[in-house]
Coordinates of C-alpha atoms (C1' of nucleotides) in Angstrom, one line a residue:
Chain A
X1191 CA 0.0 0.0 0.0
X1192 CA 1.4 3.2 -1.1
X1193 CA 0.5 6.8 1.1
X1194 CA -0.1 9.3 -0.9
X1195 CA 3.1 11.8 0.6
X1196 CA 1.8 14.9 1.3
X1197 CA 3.9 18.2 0.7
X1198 CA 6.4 18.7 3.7
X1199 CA 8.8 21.9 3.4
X1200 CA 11.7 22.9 6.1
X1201 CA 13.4 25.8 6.7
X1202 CA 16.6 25.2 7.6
X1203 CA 18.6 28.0 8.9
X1204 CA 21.9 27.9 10.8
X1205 CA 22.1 30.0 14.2
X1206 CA 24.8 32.1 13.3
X1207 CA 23.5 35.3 13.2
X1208 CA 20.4 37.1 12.5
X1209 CA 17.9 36.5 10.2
X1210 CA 18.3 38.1 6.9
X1211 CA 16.1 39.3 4.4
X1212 CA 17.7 36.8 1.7
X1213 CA 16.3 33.9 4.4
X1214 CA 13.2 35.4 4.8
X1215 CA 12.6 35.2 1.4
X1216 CA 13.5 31.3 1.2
X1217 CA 11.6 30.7 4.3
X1218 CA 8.2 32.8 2.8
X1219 CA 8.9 30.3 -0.3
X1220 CA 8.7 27.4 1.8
X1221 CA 5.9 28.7 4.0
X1222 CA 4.1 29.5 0.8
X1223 CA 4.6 26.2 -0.8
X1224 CA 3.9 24.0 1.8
X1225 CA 0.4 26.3 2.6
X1226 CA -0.4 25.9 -1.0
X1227 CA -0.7 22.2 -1.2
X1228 CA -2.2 21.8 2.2
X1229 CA 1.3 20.5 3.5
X1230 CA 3.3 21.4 6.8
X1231 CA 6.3 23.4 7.5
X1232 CA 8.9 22.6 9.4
X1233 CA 11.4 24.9 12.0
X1234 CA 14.9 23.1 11.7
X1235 CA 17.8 24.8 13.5
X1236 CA 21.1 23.3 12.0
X1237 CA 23.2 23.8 14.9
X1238 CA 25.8 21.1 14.3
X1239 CA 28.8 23.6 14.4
X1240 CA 29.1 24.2 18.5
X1241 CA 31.6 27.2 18.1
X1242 CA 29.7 29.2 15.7
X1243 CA 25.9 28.6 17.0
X1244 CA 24.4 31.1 19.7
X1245 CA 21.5 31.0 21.7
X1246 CA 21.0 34.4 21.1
X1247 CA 21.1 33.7 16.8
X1248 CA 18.4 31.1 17.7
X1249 CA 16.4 33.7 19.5
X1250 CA 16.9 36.5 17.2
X1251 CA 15.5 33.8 13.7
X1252 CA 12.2 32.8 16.0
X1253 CA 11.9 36.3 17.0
X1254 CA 11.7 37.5 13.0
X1255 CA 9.6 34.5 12.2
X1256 CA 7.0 35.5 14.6
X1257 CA 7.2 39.0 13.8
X1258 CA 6.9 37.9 9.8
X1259 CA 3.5 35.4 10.7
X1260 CA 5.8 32.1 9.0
X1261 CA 4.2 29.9 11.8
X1262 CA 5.7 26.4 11.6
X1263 CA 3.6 23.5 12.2
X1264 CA 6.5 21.1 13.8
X1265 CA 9.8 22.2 15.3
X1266 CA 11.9 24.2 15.9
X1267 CA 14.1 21.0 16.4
X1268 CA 17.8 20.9 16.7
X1269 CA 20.1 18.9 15.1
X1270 CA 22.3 19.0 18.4
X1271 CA 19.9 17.0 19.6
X1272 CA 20.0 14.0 17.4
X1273 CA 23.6 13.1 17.3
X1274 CA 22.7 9.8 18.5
X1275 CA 20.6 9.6 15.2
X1276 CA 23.2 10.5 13.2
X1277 CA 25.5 7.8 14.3
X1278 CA 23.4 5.4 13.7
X1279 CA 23.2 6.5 10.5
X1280 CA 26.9 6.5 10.2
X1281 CA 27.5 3.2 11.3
X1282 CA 25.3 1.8 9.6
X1283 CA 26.8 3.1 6.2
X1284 CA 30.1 2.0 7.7
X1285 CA 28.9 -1.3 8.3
X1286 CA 27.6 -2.0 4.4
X1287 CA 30.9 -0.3 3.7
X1288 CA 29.4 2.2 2.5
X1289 CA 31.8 4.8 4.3
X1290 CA 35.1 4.4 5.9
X1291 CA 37.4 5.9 8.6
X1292 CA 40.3 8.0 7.5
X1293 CA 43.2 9.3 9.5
X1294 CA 44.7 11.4 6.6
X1295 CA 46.7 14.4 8.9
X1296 CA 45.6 18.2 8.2
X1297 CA 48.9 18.5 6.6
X1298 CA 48.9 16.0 4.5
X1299 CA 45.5 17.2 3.4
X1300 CA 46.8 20.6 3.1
X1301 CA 49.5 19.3 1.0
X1302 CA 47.5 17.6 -1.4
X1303 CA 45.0 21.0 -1.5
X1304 CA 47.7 23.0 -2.5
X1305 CA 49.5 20.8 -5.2
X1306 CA 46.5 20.4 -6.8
X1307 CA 45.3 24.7 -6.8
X1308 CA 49.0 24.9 -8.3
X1309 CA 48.4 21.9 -11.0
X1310 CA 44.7 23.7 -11.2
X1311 CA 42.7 21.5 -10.5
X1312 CA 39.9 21.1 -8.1
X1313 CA 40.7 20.5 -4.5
X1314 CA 39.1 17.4 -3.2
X1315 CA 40.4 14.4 -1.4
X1316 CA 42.3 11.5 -3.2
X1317 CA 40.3 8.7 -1.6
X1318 CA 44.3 7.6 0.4
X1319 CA 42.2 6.1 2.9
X1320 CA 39.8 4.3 0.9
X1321 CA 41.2 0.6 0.8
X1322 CA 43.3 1.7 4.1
X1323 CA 43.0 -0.7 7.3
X1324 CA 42.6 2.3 9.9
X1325 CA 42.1 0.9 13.6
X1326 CA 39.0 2.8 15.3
X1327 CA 40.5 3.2 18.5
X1328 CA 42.8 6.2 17.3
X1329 CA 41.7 9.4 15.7
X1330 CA 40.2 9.5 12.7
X1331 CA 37.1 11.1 10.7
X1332 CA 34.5 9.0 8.8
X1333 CA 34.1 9.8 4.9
X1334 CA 31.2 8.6 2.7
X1335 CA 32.2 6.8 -0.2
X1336 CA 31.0 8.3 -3.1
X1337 CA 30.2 6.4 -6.1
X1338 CA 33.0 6.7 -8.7
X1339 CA 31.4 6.9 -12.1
X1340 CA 28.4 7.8 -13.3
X1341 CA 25.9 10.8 -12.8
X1342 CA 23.5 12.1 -10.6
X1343 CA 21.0 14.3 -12.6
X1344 CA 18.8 16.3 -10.2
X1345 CA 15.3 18.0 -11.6
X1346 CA 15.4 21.1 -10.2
X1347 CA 11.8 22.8 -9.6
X1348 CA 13.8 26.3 -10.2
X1349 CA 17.0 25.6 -12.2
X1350 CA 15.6 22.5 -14.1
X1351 CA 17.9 19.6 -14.9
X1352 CA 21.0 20.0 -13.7
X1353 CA 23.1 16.7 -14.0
X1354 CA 26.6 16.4 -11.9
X1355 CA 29.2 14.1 -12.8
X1356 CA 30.6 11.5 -10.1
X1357 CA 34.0 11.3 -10.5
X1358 CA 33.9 15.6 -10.0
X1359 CA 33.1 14.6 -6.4
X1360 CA 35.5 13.5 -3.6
X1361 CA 34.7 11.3 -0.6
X1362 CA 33.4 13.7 1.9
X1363 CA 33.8 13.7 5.9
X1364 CA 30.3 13.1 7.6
X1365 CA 31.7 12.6 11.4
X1366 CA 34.7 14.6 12.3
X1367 CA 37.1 13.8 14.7
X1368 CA 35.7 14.8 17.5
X1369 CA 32.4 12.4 16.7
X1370 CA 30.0 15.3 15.3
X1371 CA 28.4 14.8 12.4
X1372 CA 28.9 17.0 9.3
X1373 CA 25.7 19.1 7.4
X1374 CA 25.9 16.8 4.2
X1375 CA 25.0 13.8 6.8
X1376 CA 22.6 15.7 9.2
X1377 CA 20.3 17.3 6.4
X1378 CA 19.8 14.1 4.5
X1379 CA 19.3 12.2 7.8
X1380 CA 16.7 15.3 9.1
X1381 CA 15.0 15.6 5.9
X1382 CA 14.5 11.5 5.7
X1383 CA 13.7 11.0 9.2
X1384 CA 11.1 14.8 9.0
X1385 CA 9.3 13.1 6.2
X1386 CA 10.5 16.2 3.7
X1387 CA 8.8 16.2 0.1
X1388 CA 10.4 19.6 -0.8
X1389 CA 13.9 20.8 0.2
X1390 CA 13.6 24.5 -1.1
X1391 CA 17.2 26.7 0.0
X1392 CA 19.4 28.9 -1.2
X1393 CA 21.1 28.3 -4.3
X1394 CA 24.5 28.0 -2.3
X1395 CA 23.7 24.7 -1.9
X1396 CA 23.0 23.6 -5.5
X1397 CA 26.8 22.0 -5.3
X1398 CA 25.7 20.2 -2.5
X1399 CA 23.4 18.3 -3.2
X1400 CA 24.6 15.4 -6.0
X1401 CA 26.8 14.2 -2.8
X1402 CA 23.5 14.3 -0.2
X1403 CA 21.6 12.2 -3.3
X1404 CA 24.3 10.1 -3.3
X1405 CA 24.5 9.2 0.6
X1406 CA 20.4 9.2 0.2
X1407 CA 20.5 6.5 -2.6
X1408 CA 23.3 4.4 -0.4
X1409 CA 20.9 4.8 2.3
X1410 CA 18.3 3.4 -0.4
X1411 CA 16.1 6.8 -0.2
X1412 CA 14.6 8.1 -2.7
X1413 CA 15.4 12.0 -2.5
X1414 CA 13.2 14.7 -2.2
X1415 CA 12.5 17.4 -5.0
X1416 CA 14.8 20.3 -5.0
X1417 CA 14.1 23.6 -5.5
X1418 CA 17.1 26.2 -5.2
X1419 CA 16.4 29.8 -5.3
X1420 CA 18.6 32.3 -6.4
X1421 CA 20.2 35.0 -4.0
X1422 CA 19.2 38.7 -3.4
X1423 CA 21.8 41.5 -4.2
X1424 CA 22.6 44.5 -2.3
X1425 CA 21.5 47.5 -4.3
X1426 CA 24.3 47.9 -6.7
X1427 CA 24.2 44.6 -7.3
X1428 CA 26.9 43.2 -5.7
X1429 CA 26.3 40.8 -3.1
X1430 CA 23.8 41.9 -0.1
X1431 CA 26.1 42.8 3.3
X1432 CA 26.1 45.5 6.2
X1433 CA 27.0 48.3 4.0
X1434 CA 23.7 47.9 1.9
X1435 CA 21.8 48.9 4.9
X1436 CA 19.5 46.8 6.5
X1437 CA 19.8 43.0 5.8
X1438 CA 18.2 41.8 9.1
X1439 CA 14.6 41.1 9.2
X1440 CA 14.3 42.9 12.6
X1441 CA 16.2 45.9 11.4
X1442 CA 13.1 46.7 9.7
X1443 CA 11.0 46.6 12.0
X1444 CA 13.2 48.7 13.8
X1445 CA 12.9 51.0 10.7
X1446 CA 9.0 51.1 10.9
X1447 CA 8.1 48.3 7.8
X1448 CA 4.9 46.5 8.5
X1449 CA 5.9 43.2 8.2
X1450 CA 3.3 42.2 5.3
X1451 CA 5.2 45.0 3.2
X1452 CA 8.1 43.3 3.6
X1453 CA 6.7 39.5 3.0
X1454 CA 5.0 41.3 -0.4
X1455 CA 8.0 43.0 -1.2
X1456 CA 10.3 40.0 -1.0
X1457 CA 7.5 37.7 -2.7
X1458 CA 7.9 40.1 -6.1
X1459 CA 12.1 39.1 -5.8
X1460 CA 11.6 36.5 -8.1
X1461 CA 8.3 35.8 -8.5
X1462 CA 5.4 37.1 -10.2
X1463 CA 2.1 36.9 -11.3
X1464 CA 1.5 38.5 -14.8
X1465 CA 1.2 42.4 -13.7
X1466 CA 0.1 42.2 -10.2
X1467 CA 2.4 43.8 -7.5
X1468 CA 0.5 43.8 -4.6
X1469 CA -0.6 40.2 -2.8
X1470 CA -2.1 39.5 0.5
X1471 CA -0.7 36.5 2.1
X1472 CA -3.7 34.8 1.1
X1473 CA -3.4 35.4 -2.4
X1474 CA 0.2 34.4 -2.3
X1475 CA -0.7 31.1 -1.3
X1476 CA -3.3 30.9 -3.6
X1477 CA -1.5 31.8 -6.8
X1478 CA 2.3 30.9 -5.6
X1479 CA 4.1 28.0 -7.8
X1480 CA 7.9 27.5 -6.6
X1481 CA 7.8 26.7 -10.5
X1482 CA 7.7 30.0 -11.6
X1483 CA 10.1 31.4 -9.5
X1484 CA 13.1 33.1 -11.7
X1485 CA 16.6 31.7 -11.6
X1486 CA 18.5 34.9 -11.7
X1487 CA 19.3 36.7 -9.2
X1488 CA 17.8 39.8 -8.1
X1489 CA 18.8 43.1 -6.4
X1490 CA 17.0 44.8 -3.2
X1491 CA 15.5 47.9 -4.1
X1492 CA 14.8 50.0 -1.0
X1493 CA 12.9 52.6 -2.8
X1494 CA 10.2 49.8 -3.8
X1495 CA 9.8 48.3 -0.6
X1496 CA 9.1 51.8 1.1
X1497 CA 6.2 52.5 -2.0
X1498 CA 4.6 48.9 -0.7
X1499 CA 5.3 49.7 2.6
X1500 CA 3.4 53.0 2.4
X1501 CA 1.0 51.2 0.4
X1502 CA 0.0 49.1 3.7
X1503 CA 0.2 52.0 5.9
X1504 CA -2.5 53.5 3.8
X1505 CA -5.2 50.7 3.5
X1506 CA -4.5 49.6 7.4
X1507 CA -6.6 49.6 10.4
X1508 CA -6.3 53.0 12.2
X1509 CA -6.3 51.1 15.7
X1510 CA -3.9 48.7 14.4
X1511 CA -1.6 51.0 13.5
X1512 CA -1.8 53.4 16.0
X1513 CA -0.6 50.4 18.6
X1514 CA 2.3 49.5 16.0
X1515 CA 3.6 53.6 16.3
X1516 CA 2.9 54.4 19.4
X1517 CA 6.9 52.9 20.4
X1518 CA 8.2 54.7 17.9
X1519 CA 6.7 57.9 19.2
X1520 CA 8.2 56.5 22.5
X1521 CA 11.8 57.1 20.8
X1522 CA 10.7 60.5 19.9
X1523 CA 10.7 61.4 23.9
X1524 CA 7.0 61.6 23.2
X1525 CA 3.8 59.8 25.4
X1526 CA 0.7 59.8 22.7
X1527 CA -1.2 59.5 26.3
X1528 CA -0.5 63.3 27.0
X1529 CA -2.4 64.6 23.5
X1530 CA -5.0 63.7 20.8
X1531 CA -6.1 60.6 20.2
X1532 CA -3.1 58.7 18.5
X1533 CA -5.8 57.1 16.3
X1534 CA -6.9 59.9 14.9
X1535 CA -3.5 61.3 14.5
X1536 CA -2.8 58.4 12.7
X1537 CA -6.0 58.8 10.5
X1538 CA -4.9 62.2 9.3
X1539 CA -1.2 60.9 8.7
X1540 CA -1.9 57.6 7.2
X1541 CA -1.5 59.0 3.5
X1542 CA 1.5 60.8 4.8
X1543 CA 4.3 58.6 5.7
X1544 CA 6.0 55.4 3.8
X1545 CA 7.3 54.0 7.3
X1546 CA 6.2 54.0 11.0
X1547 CA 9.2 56.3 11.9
X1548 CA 8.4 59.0 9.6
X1549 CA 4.8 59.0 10.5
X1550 CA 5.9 59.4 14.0
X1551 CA 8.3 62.1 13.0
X1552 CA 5.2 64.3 11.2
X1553 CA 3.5 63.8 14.3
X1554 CA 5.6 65.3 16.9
X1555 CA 3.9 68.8 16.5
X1556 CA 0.5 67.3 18.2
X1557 CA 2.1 66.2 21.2
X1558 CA 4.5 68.9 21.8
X1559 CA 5.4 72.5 21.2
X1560 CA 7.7 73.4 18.3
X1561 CA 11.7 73.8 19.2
X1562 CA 12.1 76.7 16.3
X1563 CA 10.1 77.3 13.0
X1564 CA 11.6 75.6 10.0
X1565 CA 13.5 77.8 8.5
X1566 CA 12.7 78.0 4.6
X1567 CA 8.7 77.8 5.7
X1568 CA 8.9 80.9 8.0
X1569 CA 11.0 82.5 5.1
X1570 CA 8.1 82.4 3.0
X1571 CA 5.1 82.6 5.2
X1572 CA 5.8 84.3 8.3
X1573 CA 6.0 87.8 6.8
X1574 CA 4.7 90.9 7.2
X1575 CA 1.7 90.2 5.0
X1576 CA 0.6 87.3 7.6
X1577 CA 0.4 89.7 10.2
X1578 CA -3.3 90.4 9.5
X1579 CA -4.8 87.2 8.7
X1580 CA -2.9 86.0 11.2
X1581 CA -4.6 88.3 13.9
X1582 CA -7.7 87.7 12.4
X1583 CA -7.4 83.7 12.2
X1584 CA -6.4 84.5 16.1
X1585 CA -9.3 86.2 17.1
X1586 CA -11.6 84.2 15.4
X1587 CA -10.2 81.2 16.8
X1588 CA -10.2 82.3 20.4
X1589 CA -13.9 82.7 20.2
X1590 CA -14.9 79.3 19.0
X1591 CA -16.0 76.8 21.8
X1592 CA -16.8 74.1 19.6
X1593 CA -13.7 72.9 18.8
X1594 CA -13.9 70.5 15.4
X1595 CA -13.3 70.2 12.3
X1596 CA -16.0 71.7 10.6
X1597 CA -16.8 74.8 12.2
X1598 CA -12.2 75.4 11.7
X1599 CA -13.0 74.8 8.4
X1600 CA -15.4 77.6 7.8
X1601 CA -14.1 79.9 10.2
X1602 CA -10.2 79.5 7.6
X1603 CA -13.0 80.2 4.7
X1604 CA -14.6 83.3 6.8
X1605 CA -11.3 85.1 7.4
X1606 CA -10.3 84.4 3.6
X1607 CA -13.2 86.1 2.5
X1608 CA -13.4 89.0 4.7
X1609 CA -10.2 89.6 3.7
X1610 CA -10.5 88.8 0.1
X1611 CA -7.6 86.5 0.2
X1612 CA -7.3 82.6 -1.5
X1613 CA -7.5 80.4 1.3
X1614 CA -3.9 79.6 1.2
X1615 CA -2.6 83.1 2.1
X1616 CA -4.7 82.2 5.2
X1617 CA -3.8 78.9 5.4
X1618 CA -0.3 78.6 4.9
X1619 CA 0.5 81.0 7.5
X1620 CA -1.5 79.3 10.0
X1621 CA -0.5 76.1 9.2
X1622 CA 3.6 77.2 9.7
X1623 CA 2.4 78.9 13.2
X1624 CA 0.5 76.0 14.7
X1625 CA 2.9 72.9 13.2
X1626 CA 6.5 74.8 12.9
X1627 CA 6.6 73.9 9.1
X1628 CA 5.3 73.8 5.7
X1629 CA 3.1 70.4 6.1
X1630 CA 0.8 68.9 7.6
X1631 CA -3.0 67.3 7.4
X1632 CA -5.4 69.4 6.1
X1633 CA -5.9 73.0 8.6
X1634 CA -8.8 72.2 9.8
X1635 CA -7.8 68.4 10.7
X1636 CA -4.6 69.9 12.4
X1637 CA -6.1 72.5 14.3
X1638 CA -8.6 70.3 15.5
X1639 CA -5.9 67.7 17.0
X1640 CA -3.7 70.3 18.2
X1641 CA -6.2 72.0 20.4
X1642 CA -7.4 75.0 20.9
X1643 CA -4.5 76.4 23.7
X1644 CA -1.7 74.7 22.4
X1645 CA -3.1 76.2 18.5
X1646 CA -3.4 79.6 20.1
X1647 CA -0.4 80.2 21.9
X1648 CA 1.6 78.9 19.1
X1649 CA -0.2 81.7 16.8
X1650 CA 1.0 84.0 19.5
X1651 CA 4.6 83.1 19.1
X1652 CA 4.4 83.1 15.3
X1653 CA 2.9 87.0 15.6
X1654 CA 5.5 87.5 17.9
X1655 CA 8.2 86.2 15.8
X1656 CA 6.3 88.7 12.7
X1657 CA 7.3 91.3 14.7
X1658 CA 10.4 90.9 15.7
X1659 CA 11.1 90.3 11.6
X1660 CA 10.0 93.8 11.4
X1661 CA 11.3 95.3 13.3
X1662 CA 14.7 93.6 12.4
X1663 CA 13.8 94.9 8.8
X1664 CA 13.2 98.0 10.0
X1665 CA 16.1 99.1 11.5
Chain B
rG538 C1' 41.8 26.8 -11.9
rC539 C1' 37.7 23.2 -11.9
rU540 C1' 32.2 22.2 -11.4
rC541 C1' 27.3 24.2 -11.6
rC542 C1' 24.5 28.3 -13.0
rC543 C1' 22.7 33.3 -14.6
rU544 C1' 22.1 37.7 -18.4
rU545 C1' 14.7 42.1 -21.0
rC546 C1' 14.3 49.7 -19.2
rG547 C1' 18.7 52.3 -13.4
rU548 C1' 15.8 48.4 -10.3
rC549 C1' 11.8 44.3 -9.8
rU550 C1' 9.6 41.9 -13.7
rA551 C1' 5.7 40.2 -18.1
rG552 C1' 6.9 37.7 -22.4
rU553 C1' 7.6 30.7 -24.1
rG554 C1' 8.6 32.0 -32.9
rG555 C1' 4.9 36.9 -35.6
rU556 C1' 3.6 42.4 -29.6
rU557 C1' 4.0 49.7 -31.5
rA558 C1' 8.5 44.5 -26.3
rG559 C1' 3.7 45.3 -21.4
rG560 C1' 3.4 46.6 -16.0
rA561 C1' 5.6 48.4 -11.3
rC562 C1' 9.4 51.3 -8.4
rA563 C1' 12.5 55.4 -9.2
rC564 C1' 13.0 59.9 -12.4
rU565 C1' 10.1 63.5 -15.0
rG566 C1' 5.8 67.0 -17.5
rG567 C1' 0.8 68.2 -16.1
rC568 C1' -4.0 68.0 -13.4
rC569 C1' -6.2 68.2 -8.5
rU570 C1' -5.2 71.4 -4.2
rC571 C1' -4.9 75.4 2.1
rU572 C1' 0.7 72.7 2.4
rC573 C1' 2.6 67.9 2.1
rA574 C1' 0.9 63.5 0.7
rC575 C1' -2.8 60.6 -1.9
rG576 C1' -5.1 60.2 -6.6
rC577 C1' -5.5 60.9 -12.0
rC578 C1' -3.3 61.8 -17.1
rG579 C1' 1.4 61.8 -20.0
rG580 C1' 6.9 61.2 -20.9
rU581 C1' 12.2 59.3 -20.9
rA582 C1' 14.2 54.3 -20.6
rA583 C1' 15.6 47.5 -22.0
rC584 C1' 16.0 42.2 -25.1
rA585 C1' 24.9 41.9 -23.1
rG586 C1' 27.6 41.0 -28.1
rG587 C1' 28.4 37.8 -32.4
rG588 C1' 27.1 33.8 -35.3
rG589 C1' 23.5 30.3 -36.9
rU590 C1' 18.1 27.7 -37.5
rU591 C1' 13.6 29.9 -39.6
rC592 C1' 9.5 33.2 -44.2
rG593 C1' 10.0 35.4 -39.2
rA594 C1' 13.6 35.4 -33.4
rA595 C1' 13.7 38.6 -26.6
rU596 C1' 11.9 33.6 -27.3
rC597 C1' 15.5 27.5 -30.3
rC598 C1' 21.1 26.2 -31.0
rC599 C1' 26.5 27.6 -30.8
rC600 C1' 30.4 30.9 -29.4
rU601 C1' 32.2 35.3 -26.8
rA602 C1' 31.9 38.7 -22.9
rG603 C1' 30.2 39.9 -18.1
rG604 C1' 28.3 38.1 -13.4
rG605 C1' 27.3 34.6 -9.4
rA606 C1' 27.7 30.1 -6.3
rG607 C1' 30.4 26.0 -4.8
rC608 C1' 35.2 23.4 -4.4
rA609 C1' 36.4 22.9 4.6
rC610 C1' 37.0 18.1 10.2
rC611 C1' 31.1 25.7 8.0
rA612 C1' 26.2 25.3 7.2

RNA sequence: GCUCCCUUCGUCUAGUGGUUAGGACACUGGCCUCUCACGCCGGUAACAGGGGUUCGAAUCCCCUAGGGAGCACCA
């Protein structure tokens, strides 16, 4: 009786670091392909190398998968925690002779590395220990025999067929020295034992894998399919690091991306549908085929993610967002508990801002006074031609009691009139006096959230700083 | 050096033998307008190069150039 297998994907990563946005992107690919086919995904941590793996790597990739919504269905599990697993393995392929112990020194190693760079040709082991009698009581590794001739032809869901000669490959260490098993061993091992369909990674591992179908087959596996997706490039198109910016997942969020910008940013790196740019995760699932994703590479583009980015912020739920900016308003020195109501604030900023920080940086002027006036916007509107509708707007404004938009509105359209002005000889003024620069929300929106003391005595200190201008001009 | 792979506007991409080579970001002209932003209308801009195959190539084949990944007792 033959189950139907259904679709199992992993994600793999190694705790060395944080987690970048070229994982991210493999992991959303998994996440996506095992959703699509009503499959599970599965948290791996490949922490086999003990100097290199941190606790606080493995805290900082769950911590960006939560934030990102890739929930796993099994795992996280960790490879340290197998090892007896993998020796079983091991000995069992030493056993069918299948693998063997070598006790080939470093040097000799090194030796044999460097002759062949200088006779250019590719490094790999000479098999010295092949037909060797090496006692297991001193030091030694264990390497996998690889078959000698033949191919290994692997159907790649994103390169196609790729097919890898045998004889290019060398007989490979799978337990060092010190008894720990080697990645080549543990991943075929993990993905066997895990019940993987699809092994989707980065394309660094495309060289890899002819030798983990080869220690599958001696196993007699059959292998899973293979899909290896390309890498993402730093702006300039050189390979993504540190100096490109951001490259941790968190970093973002630090930098006030929603995290379903991000997901539908780093969806489009690669992948398409036809015209379509923006996708809810829902639709991603729905029209996602690890088939069509591209096998070039593909450069981050900032500038895009911040248009999707502000995209979200626009069409998001006021509440929602109000609780997502509300820290980053923290940063500013600023408590949204001591002004208007951050959701409204946020209601009259949401068109405003392509991240969270910005929107908080437009914001300040509600919660707290002005340091100075911007320069280049009192230049321009803080002049001695303000002074009157500036009075005007002043006096009018200290008499209203009902404080909303609506009756602002008019009383900006009243003093225009009376004064046979356009609005924005009004407005612009006013708007420079009550928010310290050229922008902001519509007048009437802005007065409205401001307040009627804080709008006042700020149009005091604007008239006040008219005068002094004149006077200055004067003399 | 060897192995594997990649190449359409600046960037992300559509395109699977016949298209004025389409869309998006960015840039830019205009409209809207109390500012900014949003929105709307328009513009600049690409098939790496060379050979084939074909009535016809961005699409198929070969070569060249450029680029990437891998070649560990890392993953």
């Amino acid at each position: 009786m033959t189950a139907v297998m259904s679709t199992k994907t992993r994600f793999a990563p190694s705790p060395t670091g944080y987690l970048h946005v070229g994982g991210a992107r493999t992991a959303l690919f998994s996440w996506l392909h095992a959703r699509k086919h009503g499959g599970k995904y599965v948290l791996r941590i490949e922490d086999t190398d003990l100097q290199r793996s941190t606790a606080e790597s493995i805290n900082a990739i769950l911590e960006a998968m939560t934030w990102l919504g890739l929930d796993y269905d099994e795992g996280p599990f960790y490879q340290t925690k197998r090892f007896d697993r993998y020796n079983e393995v091991i000995d069992e392929l030493l056993e069918k002779g299948l693998a063997y112990r070598c006790n080939c020194s470093r040097e000799r190693l090194d030796e044999l590395r460097e002759g062949q760079m200088q006779r250019k040709e590719k490094p790999r082991y000479d098999g010295h220990c092949r037909g060797q009698f090496v006692p297991d009581d001193a030091p030694h590794v264990i390497r996998f025999r690889n078959p000698p001739e033949g191919s290994v032809i692997i159907d790649d869901q994103v390169r196609g067929k790729i097919v890898f000669q045998n004889d290019e490959l060398d007989d490979l260490i799978i337990r060092r020295t010190d008894g720990s098993p080697t990645y080549n061993l543990t991943v075929v091992v993990d993905d066997l034992d895990m019940g993987i369909t699809d092994v989707i990674r980065g394309d660094d591992h495309v060289n890899n894998t002819p030798r983990q179908v080869n220690i599958l087959q001696a196993l007699g596996k059959t292998p899973p399919r293979y899909a290896h997706v390309p890498m993402i490039l730093g702006d300039d198109g050189s390979r993504l690091s540190k100096r490109h910016g951001a490259v941790s997942v968190m970093e973002y969020r630090n930098q006030g991306i929603l995290p379903e910008a991000l997901l539908n940013y780093l969806v489009r790196l690669g992948w398409s549908h036809g015209d379509e740019e923006l996708f809810t995760l829902d639709q991603m699932v729905e029209l996602f085929d690890i088939a069509d994703v591209n096998k070039a590479a593909s450069a981050f583009n900032t500038e895009k993610l911040l248009w999707i980015n502000q995209h979200y912020i626009k069409k998001a739920d006021p509440t929602h967002l109000a609780r997502l900016l509300s820290p980053h308003l923290g940063e500013l020195g600023i408590d949204p508990a001591g002004g208007p109501d951050l959701v409204e604030v946020v209601r009259a900023q949401q068109e405003r801002a392509q991240t969270l920080i910005e929107m908080a940086e437009i914001s300040e002027f509600f919660y707290r006074d002005y340091e100075t006036f911007e320069e280049k916007a009192a230049k321009k509107y803080l002049r001695a031609v303000a002074l009157e509708p500036l009075r005007m707007m002043r006096e009018r404004l200290a008499g209203i009691d009902d404080w909303a938009g609506e009756t602002l509105h008019q009383a900006v359209i009243d003093v225009s009139e009376s004064l046979e002005l356009k609005m924005g000889k009004v407005a612009q003024p006013l708007r420079v006096a009550v928010v310290g620069r050229a922008a902001s929300p519509g007048i009437d929106v802005t007065l409205e959230l401001v307040g009627k003391d804080a709008s006042l005595r700020r149009i005091d200190r604007a008239l006040d700083y008219i005068h002094a201008r004149m006077e200055e001009n004067a003399t």
